[in-house]
CSV table of C-alpha atoms in Angstrom, one decimal:
chain,number,residue,atom,x,y,z
A,1304,MET,CA,128.5,58.2,93.3
A,1305,THR,CA,130.0,56.6,90.3
A,1306,VAL,CA,131.4,58.9,87.5
A,1307,PHE,CA,131.2,57.5,84.1
A,1308,HIS,CA,133.7,58.8,81.5
A,1309,THR,CA,133.0,59.3,77.8
A,1310,TYR,CA,136.1,58.5,75.6
A,1311,GLU,CA,136.3,59.9,72.2
A,1312,PRO,CA,137.7,57.2,69.9
A,1313,HIS,CA,141.1,57.9,68.5
A,1314,ILE,CA,142.3,56.5,65.2
A,1315,HIS,CA,144.8,53.7,64.8
A,1316,TYR,CA,146.1,52.7,61.4
A,1317,ALA,CA,147.2,49.2,60.5
A,1318,GLN,CA,148.7,47.9,57.4
A,1319,LEU,CA,146.9,45.1,55.5
A,1320,GLY,CA,148.2,41.7,56.5
A,1321,THR,CA,150.1,42.6,59.8
A,1322,ASN,CA,149.5,41.8,63.3
A,1323,VAL,CA,148.0,44.5,65.4
A,1324,THR,CA,148.0,45.1,69.3
A,1325,ILE,CA,145.7,47.5,70.9
A,1326,PRO,CA,146.2,48.5,74.6
A,1327,CYS,CA,143.2,49.2,76.8
A,1328,GLY,CA,144.1,52.7,77.6
A,1329,SER,CA,146.0,53.0,80.8
A,1330,VAL,CA,144.5,49.9,82.4
A,1331,ASP,CA,147.2,47.4,83.8
A,1332,GLN,CA,148.0,44.3,81.8
A,1333,GLY,CA,146.6,42.1,84.5
A,1334,THR,CA,143.2,43.8,84.8
A,1335,PRO,CA,140.2,41.8,83.6
A,1336,VAL,CA,138.7,43.5,80.5
A,1337,THR,CA,136.3,42.9,77.9
A,1338,TRP,CA,136.6,44.1,74.1
A,1339,THR,CA,133.9,44.7,71.6
A,1340,ALA,CA,134.1,45.4,67.9
A,1341,ASN,CA,131.4,47.5,66.5
A,1342,SER,CA,129.3,46.8,69.6
A,1343,THR,CA,129.8,42.9,69.3
A,1344,ASP,CA,131.7,41.0,72.1
A,1345,LEU,CA,135.0,39.6,71.1
A,1346,ASP,CA,136.1,36.2,72.1
A,1347,PRO,CA,138.8,36.2,74.9
A,1348,SER,CA,141.1,34.3,72.8
A,1349,HIS,CA,141.9,37.6,71.0
A,1350,LEU,CA,143.3,39.0,74.4
A,1351,SER,CA,146.8,39.1,75.7
A,1352,GLY,CA,146.1,40.4,79.3
A,1353,SER,CA,144.2,43.6,78.8
A,1354,HIS,CA,145.6,44.1,75.1
A,1355,LEU,CA,143.6,43.2,72.1
A,1356,VAL,CA,145.6,41.3,69.5
A,1357,LEU,CA,144.4,41.0,66.0
A,1358,ARG,CA,146.4,38.8,63.5
A,1359,ASN,CA,146.8,39.2,59.9
A,1360,VAL,CA,144.4,42.0,59.6
A,1361,ASP,CA,142.2,42.6,56.4
A,1362,LEU,CA,139.7,45.3,55.4
A,1363,SER,CA,137.0,43.5,57.4
A,1364,HIS,CA,138.9,44.3,60.8
A,1365,SER,CA,138.2,48.0,60.2
A,1366,GLY,CA,135.9,49.5,62.7
A,1367,GLN,CA,135.4,50.7,66.2
A,1368,TYR,CA,136.9,48.8,69.2
A,1369,SER,CA,135.9,49.5,72.8
A,1370,CYS,CA,137.5,48.2,76.0
A,1371,TYR,CA,135.5,47.9,79.3
A,1372,GLU,CA,137.0,47.2,82.8
A,1373,GLY,CA,135.8,44.6,85.1
A,1374,PRO,CA,132.2,43.1,85.6
A,1375,SER,CA,130.8,46.7,85.8
A,1376,TRP,CA,131.8,47.3,82.2
A,1377,HIS,CA,133.5,50.6,82.8
A,1378,LEU,CA,134.3,52.1,79.4
A,1379,LYS,CA,138.1,52.7,79.5
A,1380,ASP,CA,139.0,53.3,75.8
A,1381,ARG,CA,137.8,53.5,72.2
A,1382,VAL,CA,139.8,53.0,69.2
A,1383,ASN,CA,138.8,53.4,65.5
A,1384,LEU,CA,140.9,51.0,63.7
A,1385,LYS,CA,141.5,51.6,59.9
A,1386,VAL,CA,143.3,49.0,57.8
A,1387,GLY,CA,144.9,50.0,54.6
A,1388,THR,CA,148.3,50.1,52.7
A,1389,PRO,CA,151.2,52.6,52.1
A,1390,PRO,CA,150.8,54.3,48.8
A,1391,ARG,CA,152.6,52.8,45.7
A,1392,GLU,CA,154.3,55.2,43.2
A,1393,PRO,CA,151.8,57.4,41.6
A,1394,SER,CA,151.1,58.1,37.9
A,1395,LEU,CA,151.8,61.7,37.0
A,1396,MET,CA,150.8,63.4,33.6
A,1397,CYS,CA,150.9,67.2,32.6
A,1398,ARG,CA,149.2,68.4,29.5
A,1399,SER,CA,148.4,71.8,27.9
A,1400,ASN,CA,144.9,71.8,26.2
A,1401,ASN,CA,144.6,75.6,26.1
A,1402,TYR,CA,147.9,76.7,24.8
A,1403,PRO,CA,149.3,79.4,25.3
A,1404,ILE,CA,147.6,80.1,28.6
A,1405,GLY,CA,148.9,77.2,30.7
A,1406,PHE,CA,148.7,73.5,31.5
A,1407,TYR,CA,147.4,71.1,34.1
A,1408,CYS,CA,148.9,68.2,36.0
A,1409,SER,CA,146.8,65.2,37.1
A,1410,TRP,CA,147.8,62.0,39.1
A,1411,HIS,CA,146.4,58.9,40.3
A,1412,LEU,CA,147.6,55.8,42.4
A,1413,PRO,CA,147.9,52.4,40.6
A,1414,SER,CA,145.9,50.8,43.6
A,1415,PRO,CA,143.7,52.1,46.4
A,1416,THR,CA,145.2,52.5,49.9
A,1417,TYR,CA,141.7,52.4,51.8
A,1418,ILE,CA,142.9,55.2,54.0
A,1419,PRO,CA,143.2,59.1,53.5
A,1420,ASP,CA,146.1,60.2,51.3
A,1421,THR,CA,147.6,63.5,51.0
A,1422,PHE,CA,149.2,64.7,47.7
A,1423,ASN,CA,151.8,67.5,47.4
A,1424,ILE,CA,153.0,68.8,44.1
A,1425,THR,CA,155.8,71.2,43.2
A,1426,VAL,CA,156.5,72.9,39.9
A,1427,ILE,CA,160.0,74.4,39.1
A,1428,HIS,CA,160.8,76.4,36.1
A,1429,ASP,CA,164.0,78.3,35.6
A,1430,SER,CA,164.9,77.6,39.3
A,1431,GLN,CA,161.7,79.3,40.5
A,1432,GLU,CA,158.7,77.5,42.0
A,1433,ILE,CA,155.3,78.1,40.3
A,1434,ALA,CA,152.0,77.8,42.1
A,1435,CYS,CA,149.8,74.9,41.1
A,1436,GLU,CA,146.2,75.9,41.6
A,1437,LYS,CA,143.8,73.1,42.8
A,1438,ASP,CA,141.2,72.3,40.2
A,1439,THR,CA,137.7,73.1,41.1
A,1440,GLY,CA,136.5,69.8,39.6
A,1441,PRO,CA,138.7,66.7,39.9
A,1442,LYS,CA,140.5,66.5,43.2
A,1443,ASN,CA,143.6,65.0,41.6
A,1444,ARG,CA,144.4,67.7,39.3
A,1445,CYS,CA,146.0,71.1,39.5
A,1446,TYR,CA,146.5,74.0,37.0
A,1447,ILE,CA,149.7,76.1,36.2
A,1448,ARG,CA,149.8,79.3,34.1
A,1449,TYR,CA,152.8,79.9,31.9
A,1450,PRO,CA,155.1,82.4,33.4
A,1451,HIS,CA,156.3,83.3,29.9
A,1452,LEU,CA,156.0,81.8,26.4
A,1453,PHE,CA,158.5,80.1,24.1
A,1454,SER,CA,160.9,79.3,27.0
A,1455,THR,CA,163.8,77.0,26.3
A,1456,LYS,CA,163.9,76.0,30.0
A,1457,LYS,CA,162.2,72.7,31.1
A,1458,TYR,CA,159.6,72.4,33.6
A,1459,LYS,CA,160.2,70.0,36.5
A,1460,VAL,CA,157.2,68.6,38.4
A,1461,THR,CA,157.4,66.5,41.6
A,1462,LEU,CA,154.5,64.7,43.2
A,1463,THR,CA,154.6,63.1,46.7
A,1464,VAL,CA,151.7,61.1,48.2
A,1465,SER,CA,151.7,60.1,51.8
A,1466,ASN,CA,149.4,58.6,54.4
A,1467,ALA,CA,149.7,57.3,57.9
A,1468,LEU,CA,151.4,54.1,56.7
A,1469,GLY,CA,153.9,55.6,54.3
A,1470,SER,CA,154.8,57.9,51.2
A,1471,SER,CA,155.9,57.6,47.8
A,1472,SER,CA,157.2,60.0,45.0
A,1473,THR,CA,157.5,60.6,41.2
A,1474,GLY,CA,158.5,63.2,39.0
A,1475,THR,CA,158.6,64.4,35.4
A,1476,SER,CA,160.4,67.1,33.3
A,1477,PHE,CA,159.3,68.6,29.9
A,1478,ASP,CA,159.6,71.2,27.4
A,1479,GLU,CA,156.8,73.8,27.0
A,1480,PHE,CA,155.8,72.5,23.6
A,1481,ALA,CA,156.1,68.8,24.3
A,1482,ILE,CA,152.8,68.6,26.3
A,1483,VAL,CA,150.5,70.7,24.0
A,1484,LYS,CA,147.6,68.3,23.2
A,1485,PRO,CA,144.3,69.8,22.4
A,1486,ASP,CA,140.9,68.3,23.4
A,1487,PRO,CA,139.0,66.3,20.8
A,1488,PRO,CA,137.0,68.3,18.2
A,1489,GLU,CA,133.4,68.9,19.2
A,1490,ASN,CA,130.1,68.9,17.5
A,1491,VAL,CA,131.0,66.3,14.8
A,1492,ILE,CA,128.2,65.8,12.2
A,1493,ALA,CA,128.2,63.5,9.2
A,1494,LYS,CA,125.2,63.5,6.7
A,1495,PRO,CA,124.4,62.3,3.2
A,1496,ILE,CA,124.8,64.6,0.3
A,1497,PRO,CA,121.6,64.4,-1.9
A,1498,ASN,CA,121.9,62.7,-5.3
A,1499,ASN,CA,125.4,61.5,-4.5
A,1500,ALA,CA,125.4,57.8,-3.4
A,1501,ARG,CA,129.1,57.6,-2.5
A,1502,ARG,CA,129.5,60.9,-0.6
A,1503,LEU,CA,129.2,62.1,2.9
A,1504,LEU,CA,129.5,65.5,4.4
A,1505,VAL,CA,131.5,65.7,7.7
A,1506,THR,CA,131.7,68.9,9.8
A,1507,TRP,CA,133.1,69.8,13.3
A,1508,GLN,CA,134.1,72.6,15.5
A,1509,TYR,CA,137.3,73.4,17.3
A,1510,PRO,CA,137.4,72.3,20.9
A,1511,SER,CA,135.9,75.0,23.2
A,1512,SER,CA,139.0,74.8,25.5
A,1513,TRP,CA,141.3,76.0,22.6
A,1514,PRO,CA,141.5,79.8,23.3
A,1515,ASP,CA,143.0,81.3,20.2
A,1516,PRO,CA,142.3,79.5,16.9
A,1517,ASP,CA,143.5,82.5,14.9
A,1518,SER,CA,146.8,82.6,16.4
A,1519,PHE,CA,147.3,79.0,17.0
A,1520,PRO,CA,145.3,77.2,14.3
A,1521,LEU,CA,144.7,73.4,14.5
A,1522,LYS,CA,145.1,70.7,11.8
A,1523,PHE,CA,142.7,67.8,11.8
A,1524,PHE,CA,142.9,64.0,11.1
A,1525,LEU,CA,139.7,62.3,10.0
A,1526,ARG,CA,139.2,58.5,10.0
A,1527,TYR,CA,136.2,56.6,8.7
A,1528,ARG,CA,135.1,53.1,7.7
A,1529,PRO,CA,131.9,51.2,6.8
A,1530,LEU,CA,130.7,49.0,9.8
A,1531,ILE,CA,131.3,45.8,7.7
A,1532,ILE,CA,135.0,46.6,7.4
A,1533,ASP,CA,137.6,46.8,10.3
A,1534,GLN,CA,140.1,48.7,8.4
A,1535,TRP,CA,140.0,52.6,8.7
A,1536,GLN,CA,140.7,55.1,5.9
A,1537,HIS,CA,142.4,58.3,7.0
A,1538,VAL,CA,142.6,62.0,5.7
A,1539,GLU,CA,144.8,64.6,7.2
A,1540,LEU,CA,143.6,68.3,6.8
A,1541,SER,CA,145.7,71.4,7.2
A,1542,ASP,CA,142.8,73.7,7.7
A,1543,GLY,CA,139.0,74.1,7.6
A,1544,THR,CA,136.4,72.2,9.7
A,1545,SER,CA,134.7,70.1,7.0
A,1546,HIS,CA,135.5,67.4,4.6
A,1547,ILE,CA,133.5,65.4,1.9
A,1548,ILE,CA,134.1,61.8,1.8
A,1549,THR,CA,134.0,60.8,-2.0
A,1550,ASP,CA,134.8,57.2,-1.9
A,1551,ALA,CA,132.0,55.7,0.5
A,1552,TYR,CA,130.4,52.5,-0.4
A,1553,ALA,CA,126.7,53.1,-1.5
A,1554,GLY,CA,124.2,52.1,0.9
A,1555,LYS,CA,126.6,51.2,3.7
A,1556,GLU,CA,126.6,52.7,7.3
A,1557,TYR,CA,129.8,54.5,8.2
A,1558,ILE,CA,131.5,55.3,11.5
A,1559,ILE,CA,133.5,58.5,11.6
A,1560,GLN,CA,135.8,60.4,13.9
A,1561,VAL,CA,138.1,63.4,14.1
A,1562,ALA,CA,141.3,64.3,16.0
A,1563,ALA,CA,143.1,67.6,16.3
A,1564,LYS,CA,146.7,69.0,16.7
A,1565,ASP,CA,148.3,72.3,16.7
A,1566,ASN,CA,149.8,73.2,13.4
A,1567,GLU,CA,153.3,73.2,14.6
A,1568,ILE,CA,153.8,71.7,18.1
A,1569,GLY,CA,152.5,69.0,20.4
A,1570,THR,CA,150.7,65.8,19.8
A,1571,TRP,CA,147.3,64.7,18.3
A,1572,SER,CA,144.2,64.8,20.5
A,1573,ASP,CA,142.2,61.8,21.4
A,1574,TRP,CA,139.5,60.8,18.9
A,1575,SER,CA,136.2,62.7,19.0
A,1576,VAL,CA,133.0,60.9,19.7
A,1577,ALA,CA,132.2,58.6,16.9
A,1578,VAL,CA,129.2,59.4,14.6
A,1579,HIS,CA,127.3,57.3,12.1
A,1580,ALA,CA,126.1,58.2,8.5
A,1581,THR,CA,124.8,56.3,5.4
A,1582,PRO,CA,125.2,57.8,2.0
A,1583,TRP,CA,122.1,59.0,0.1
A,1584,THR,CA,120.1,56.3,-1.6
A,1585,GLU,CA,117.1,57.0,-4.1
A,1586,GLU,CA,113.6,55.8,-3.3
A,1587,PRO,CA,112.8,52.6,-5.5
A,1588,LYS,CA,110.7,53.3,-8.6
A,1589,HIS,CA,108.0,51.2,-10.1
A,1590,LEU,CA,107.9,50.0,-13.7
A,1591,THR,CA,106.9,52.5,-16.4
A,1592,THR,CA,103.3,52.2,-17.9
A,1593,GLU,CA,104.9,51.2,-21.2
A,1594,ALA,CA,106.4,48.0,-19.4
A,1595,GLN,CA,103.1,47.4,-17.8
A,1596,GLY,CA,101.3,47.8,-21.2
A,1597,ALA,CA,103.8,45.3,-22.9
A,1598,GLY,CA,102.5,42.7,-20.5
A,1599,GLU,CA,99.0,43.2,-21.1
A,1600,GLY,CA,99.6,43.1,-24.8
A,1601,LEU,CA,101.3,39.7,-24.5
A,1602,GLN,CA,98.4,38.3,-22.6
A,1603,SER,CA,96.0,39.6,-25.2
A,1604,TRP,CA,98.1,37.9,-28.0
A,1605,LEU,CA,98.2,34.7,-26.1
A,1606,GLY,CA,94.4,34.4,-26.1
A,1607,GLY,CA,93.2,32.2,-23.4
A,1608,ALA,CA,96.6,31.8,-21.8
A,1609,GLU,CA,97.5,33.4,-18.4
A,1610,ALA,CA,100.7,35.5,-18.6
A,1611,TRP,CA,102.5,37.5,-16.0
A,1612,GLY,CA,106.2,39.0,-15.7
A,1613,ASP,CA,108.7,39.4,-13.1
A,1614,SER,CA,111.4,42.2,-13.2
A,1615,PHE,CA,114.2,43.4,-11.0
A,1616,VAL,CA,114.9,47.3,-11.3
A,1617,SER,CA,117.9,49.1,-9.8
A,1618,HIS,CA,119.1,52.8,-10.1
A,1619,ASP,CA,122.7,54.0,-10.8
A,1620,ALA,CA,124.3,57.1,-9.0
A,1621,GLN,CA,122.8,59.4,-11.7
A,1622,GLY,CA,119.2,58.1,-11.0
A,1623,SER,CA,118.6,56.2,-14.3
A,1624,VAL,CA,116.5,53.1,-14.2
A,1625,ARG,CA,118.0,49.8,-15.4
A,1626,LEU,CA,115.9,46.9,-15.9
A,1627,HIS,CA,118.1,43.9,-15.1
A,1628,LYS,CA,115.6,41.0,-15.6
A,1629,TRP,CA,112.3,40.3,-17.2
A,1630,SER,CA,110.8,36.7,-17.2
A,1631,LEU,CA,107.6,35.7,-18.7
A,1632,HIS,CA,105.5,33.0,-17.3
A,1633,ILE,CA,102.7,31.4,-19.4
A,1634,GLN,CA,100.1,29.1,-18.3
A,1635,ARG,CA,97.6,27.8,-21.0
A,1636,GLN,CA,94.0,27.1,-20.0
A,1637,PRO,CA,92.8,23.5,-21.0
A,1638,ILE,CA,91.0,23.3,-24.3
A,1639,THR,CA,87.7,21.3,-24.1
A,1640,ILE,CA,86.7,19.5,-27.5
A,1641,PRO,CA,83.0,19.0,-27.8
A,1642,HIS,CA,81.9,15.4,-28.7
A,1643,GLN,CA,80.2,15.1,-32.1
């Protein structure tokens, strides 16, 4: 009776661009074997005795390799080859968007490694290590609660990333106040003001992540411009969550954004989502009946001639009608003289 063994594949990691030699389990070097890659036979030119040799491997070499002994194809080994790279130095950033509760640190690699990575982060403050709680959302972020406020001691954060092919580290240190950066203002709305052709009302709300606006108020920075111009205009506001733009171009569409910052510490937030608005414009008005009557009177006065007028009407910011142009066109009808 022949007994067939089932081999669980073991993982072999290889660095991109290197040569890889995979032995056929415990089989002797001189034993005839056959190798397959993802169930496809490999050419014997890839063999060195019973060993499989792959040169200058790239990502396409990743997969499952199986080794069979002799003409009976007895399975002797299975290898799951994963090609990748060791990690490069990661980027690390720490920020407090909900001061004074705590801050978070996030990180990312400058390029993918194509194989599993492990991240380890340590936070030291006043010679004590502080727990960094893993975020329930993004995997590359953790959260630290302030042990106490208004500390003059720096925080020191070290991040190490490692995988089967290597490791890399980076670190940063900072004061408590330096990393305070609110999220952008929310629910930004811009709308025209009736009967004001050069004004726009802009309103917004505190970011929902900012926990205590009364104790830690924010100031705001508003920028706006018409779409036809690239240059922004700016207004800094020490309090409040609204502003009236008074110098808008009449009839031009505007793009508007708002940023926020703690009154005393930290840096400005990113810009809010852009909103668009156009100042109020009055509906065009028709000529008055007096002007129409004047045209009819002219036609009567001209007898058999045809007369008609063209005009151009505009309205100023107060709603007054201005008649910019009036042109009169006269076409006389031919006169027939009877023969005597």
